[in-house]
């Protein structure tokens, strides 16, 4: 695996397939998915189109592979969460892990946010909806009152909103990330207390 100046990117930059994914995502973000060609991706990588085709035949294959790779932590979280009790501690841990998964996949989620029409046409749109439903299933206690279920869902989407809304705000990115997570945790704590008051 090659060494890079940016240690956080070292793992993803370790092979041609991952380099193709990263460069494609950068170009999709800069120019838009529709305006980016496989030829441009190959040129930015300084490889032939044949070398690119060896790994990916279409732009959709690149996006689908990125989605599968970068959202694997969410799949792992869902699998873990299915075996956990619906306790406040579990919900806090789900939020912590989900927050980390979002940070790791932030470029992909930014692409999805900025290219919603394209995402709807690609199969990743439906797959993402399925994952969100699965995540909601491990996060929400189905016996809780509706208001408390809404609070739990709102906590999840607070993390999403924080990723986009807070990026243009002044301040240290780590502190902003911690503040968003704290608000999400508060919502879940309120939901848990509200659910147990009703019982």
GROMACS .gro file of C-alpha atoms in nm:
model
  199
    1UNK     CA    1   0.000   0.000   0.000
    2UNK     CA    2   0.142   0.340  -0.097
    3UNK     CA    3   0.215   0.603   0.164
    4UNK     CA    4   0.044   0.939   0.124
    5UNK     CA    5   0.089   1.273   0.294
    6UNK     CA    6  -0.265   1.249   0.424
    7UNK     CA    7  -0.274   0.956   0.666
    8UNK     CA    8  -0.653   0.955   0.678
    9UNK     CA    9  -0.669   0.884   0.304
   10UNK     CA   10  -0.392   0.625   0.300
   11UNK     CA   11  -0.620   0.324   0.330
   12UNK     CA   12  -0.854   0.439   0.050
   13UNK     CA   13  -0.568   0.545  -0.176
   14UNK     CA   14  -0.399   0.207  -0.155
   15UNK     CA   15  -0.508   0.063  -0.488
   16UNK     CA   16  -0.627   0.160  -0.835
   17UNK     CA   17  -0.993   0.076  -0.773
   18UNK     CA   18  -1.006   0.305  -0.470
   19UNK     CA   19  -0.816   0.581  -0.652
   20UNK     CA   20  -1.073   0.563  -0.933
   21UNK     CA   21  -1.357   0.593  -0.679
   22UNK     CA   22  -1.198   0.893  -0.506
   23UNK     CA   23  -1.116   1.083  -0.827
   24UNK     CA   24  -1.459   1.010  -0.975
   25UNK     CA   25  -1.633   1.137  -0.661
   26UNK     CA   26  -1.423   1.456  -0.666
   27UNK     CA   27  -1.511   1.516  -1.033
   28UNK     CA   28  -1.879   1.436  -0.976
   29UNK     CA   29  -1.882   1.689  -0.691
   30UNK     CA   30  -1.705   1.958  -0.897
   31UNK     CA   31  -1.877   1.915  -1.235
   32UNK     CA   32  -2.186   1.708  -1.162
   33UNK     CA   33  -2.243   1.342  -1.237
   34UNK     CA   34  -2.392   1.395  -1.585
   35UNK     CA   35  -2.113   1.625  -1.705
   36UNK     CA   36  -1.830   1.392  -1.599
   37UNK     CA   37  -1.714   1.130  -1.847
   38UNK     CA   38  -1.517   0.811  -1.793
   39UNK     CA   39  -1.253   0.959  -2.024
   40UNK     CA   40  -1.207   1.257  -1.787
   41UNK     CA   41  -1.178   1.025  -1.489
   42UNK     CA   42  -0.909   0.823  -1.672
   43UNK     CA   43  -0.722   1.145  -1.766
   44UNK     CA   44  -0.723   1.270  -1.406
   45UNK     CA   45  -0.584   0.936  -1.294
   46UNK     CA   46  -0.331   0.936  -1.579
   47UNK     CA   47  -0.444   0.587  -1.687
   48UNK     CA   48  -0.588   0.456  -2.012
   49UNK     CA   49  -0.961   0.407  -2.057
   50UNK     CA   50  -0.885   0.034  -2.089
   51UNK     CA   51  -0.727   0.037  -1.742
   52UNK     CA   52  -1.034   0.216  -1.606
   53UNK     CA   53  -1.271  -0.032  -1.780
   54UNK     CA   54  -1.086  -0.318  -1.615
   55UNK     CA   55  -1.230  -0.196  -1.283
   56UNK     CA   56  -1.551  -0.016  -1.387
   57UNK     CA   57  -1.749  -0.024  -1.711
   58UNK     CA   58  -1.980   0.269  -1.625
   59UNK     CA   59  -2.007   0.571  -1.396
   60UNK     CA   60  -2.298   0.401  -1.221
   61UNK     CA   61  -2.072   0.107  -1.133
   62UNK     CA   62  -1.831   0.353  -0.970
   63UNK     CA   63  -2.105   0.521  -0.764
   64UNK     CA   64  -2.262   0.190  -0.661
   65UNK     CA   65  -1.923   0.055  -0.551
   66UNK     CA   66  -1.852   0.375  -0.355
   67UNK     CA   67  -2.191   0.353  -0.190
   68UNK     CA   68  -2.136  -0.011  -0.093
   69UNK     CA   69  -1.785   0.052   0.040
   70UNK     CA   70  -1.851   0.376   0.228
   71UNK     CA   71  -2.182   0.268   0.380
   72UNK     CA   72  -2.057  -0.072   0.499
   73UNK     CA   73  -2.017   0.066   0.854
   74UNK     CA   74  -2.390   0.147   0.849
   75UNK     CA   75  -2.467  -0.211   0.745
   76UNK     CA   76  -2.240  -0.336   1.025
   77UNK     CA   77  -2.419  -0.107   1.271
   78UNK     CA   78  -2.760  -0.237   1.165
   79UNK     CA   79  -2.643  -0.598   1.206
   80UNK     CA   80  -2.504  -0.517   1.553
   81UNK     CA   81  -2.813  -0.320   1.658
   82UNK     CA   82  -3.054  -0.602   1.575
   83UNK     CA   83  -2.908  -0.805   1.862
   84UNK     CA   84  -2.923  -0.522   2.119
   85UNK     CA   85  -3.198  -0.432   2.368
   86UNK     CA   86  -3.395  -0.108   2.317
   87UNK     CA   87  -3.218   0.071   2.604
   88UNK     CA   88  -3.103   0.431   2.625
   89UNK     CA   89  -2.740   0.314   2.632
   90UNK     CA   90  -2.791   0.117   2.310
   91UNK     CA   91  -2.952   0.416   2.140
   92UNK     CA   92  -2.665   0.642   2.245
   93UNK     CA   93  -2.416   0.389   2.109
   94UNK     CA   94  -2.608   0.364   1.781
   95UNK     CA   95  -2.592   0.743   1.748
   96UNK     CA   96  -2.218   0.749   1.821
   97UNK     CA   97  -2.148   0.478   1.565
   98UNK     CA   98  -2.381   0.628   1.307
   99UNK     CA   99  -2.218   0.966   1.353
  100UNK     CA  100  -1.877   0.809   1.283
  101UNK     CA  101  -2.014   0.626   0.978
  102UNK     CA  102  -2.149   0.955   0.839
  103UNK     CA  103  -1.813   1.126   0.886
  104UNK     CA  104  -1.642   0.842   0.698
  105UNK     CA  105  -1.890   0.861   0.411
  106UNK     CA  106  -1.932   1.241   0.407
  107UNK     CA  107  -1.812   1.294   0.045
  108UNK     CA  108  -2.062   1.036  -0.078
  109UNK     CA  109  -2.350   1.185   0.121
  110UNK     CA  110  -2.259   1.531  -0.007
  111UNK     CA  111  -2.272   1.392  -0.362
  112UNK     CA  112  -2.613   1.234  -0.289
  113UNK     CA  113  -2.744   1.560  -0.143
  114UNK     CA  114  -2.624   1.771  -0.437
  115UNK     CA  115  -2.731   1.520  -0.706
  116UNK     CA  116  -3.070   1.407  -0.580
  117UNK     CA  117  -3.225   1.368  -0.926
  118UNK     CA  118  -2.937   1.145  -1.037
  119UNK     CA  119  -2.947   0.942  -0.716
  120UNK     CA  120  -3.320   0.879  -0.766
  121UNK     CA  121  -3.245   0.731  -1.109
  122UNK     CA  122  -2.962   0.511  -0.981
  123UNK     CA  123  -3.028   0.205  -0.769
  124UNK     CA  124  -2.839   0.355  -0.474
  125UNK     CA  125  -3.141   0.578  -0.400
  126UNK     CA  126  -3.365   0.281  -0.319
  127UNK     CA  127  -3.083   0.098  -0.141
  128UNK     CA  128  -3.021   0.402   0.079
  129UNK     CA  129  -3.391   0.426   0.167
  130UNK     CA  130  -3.387   0.057   0.265
  131UNK     CA  131  -3.084   0.115   0.489
  132UNK     CA  132  -3.252   0.412   0.655
  133UNK     CA  133  -3.561   0.198   0.723
  134UNK     CA  134  -3.340  -0.077   0.869
  135UNK     CA  135  -3.156   0.176   1.085
  136UNK     CA  136  -3.487   0.321   1.205
  137UNK     CA  137  -3.595  -0.033   1.291
  138UNK     CA  138  -3.305  -0.089   1.531
  139UNK     CA  139  -3.326   0.261   1.674
  140UNK     CA  140  -3.694   0.305   1.751
  141UNK     CA  141  -3.881   0.116   2.016
  142UNK     CA  142  -4.208   0.024   1.838
  143UNK     CA  143  -4.389   0.026   2.174
  144UNK     CA  144  -4.296   0.390   2.242
  145UNK     CA  145  -4.556   0.667   2.193
  146UNK     CA  146  -4.551   0.824   1.845
  147UNK     CA  147  -4.406   1.154   1.971
  148UNK     CA  148  -4.108   0.969   2.119
  149UNK     CA  149  -4.058   0.771   1.797
  150UNK     CA  150  -4.051   1.101   1.607
  151UNK     CA  151  -3.790   1.235   1.851
  152UNK     CA  152  -3.570   0.930   1.781
  153UNK     CA  153  -3.600   0.973   1.404
  154UNK     CA  154  -3.528   1.345   1.447
  155UNK     CA  155  -3.207   1.256   1.632
  156UNK     CA  156  -3.090   1.051   1.333
  157UNK     CA  157  -3.166   1.332   1.092
  158UNK     CA  158  -3.004   1.589   1.320
  159UNK     CA  159  -2.679   1.409   1.237
  160UNK     CA  160  -2.758   1.437   0.864
  161UNK     CA  161  -2.850   1.803   0.888
  162UNK     CA  162  -2.538   1.878   1.089
  163UNK     CA  163  -2.322   1.735   0.815
  164UNK     CA  164  -2.458   1.985   0.560
  165UNK     CA  165  -2.586   2.287   0.749
  166UNK     CA  166  -2.287   2.323   0.983
  167UNK     CA  167  -2.020   2.302   0.713
  168UNK     CA  168  -2.051   2.673   0.625
  169UNK     CA  169  -2.063   2.789   0.986
  170UNK     CA  170  -1.751   2.925   1.152
  171UNK     CA  171  -1.568   2.714   1.404
  172UNK     CA  172  -1.365   2.401   1.456
  173UNK     CA  173  -1.514   2.110   1.261
  174UNK     CA  174  -1.460   1.863   1.546
  175UNK     CA  175  -1.641   2.090   1.793
  176UNK     CA  176  -1.929   2.136   1.548
  177UNK     CA  177  -1.947   1.759   1.507
  178UNK     CA  178  -1.955   1.713   1.887
  179UNK     CA  179  -2.228   1.978   1.923
  180UNK     CA  180  -2.449   1.807   1.663
  181UNK     CA  181  -2.400   1.470   1.833
  182UNK     CA  182  -2.486   1.622   2.172
  183UNK     CA  183  -2.815   1.761   2.037
  184UNK     CA  184  -2.900   1.422   1.883
  185UNK     CA  185  -2.821   1.250   2.216
  186UNK     CA  186  -3.048   1.496   2.400
  187UNK     CA  187  -3.337   1.415   2.166
  188UNK     CA  188  -3.295   1.043   2.227
  189UNK     CA  189  -3.271   1.093   2.603
  190UNK     CA  190  -3.594   1.297   2.598
  191UNK     CA  191  -3.762   1.028   2.387
  192UNK     CA  192  -3.653   0.756   2.628
  193UNK     CA  193  -3.776   0.948   2.934
  194UNK     CA  194  -4.105   1.036   2.761
  195UNK     CA  195  -4.166   0.673   2.665
  196UNK     CA  196  -4.107   0.554   3.021
  197UNK     CA  197  -4.332   0.822   3.171
  198UNK     CA  198  -4.624   0.685   2.970
  199UNK     CA  199  -4.569   0.326   3.086
   0.00000   0.00000   0.00000
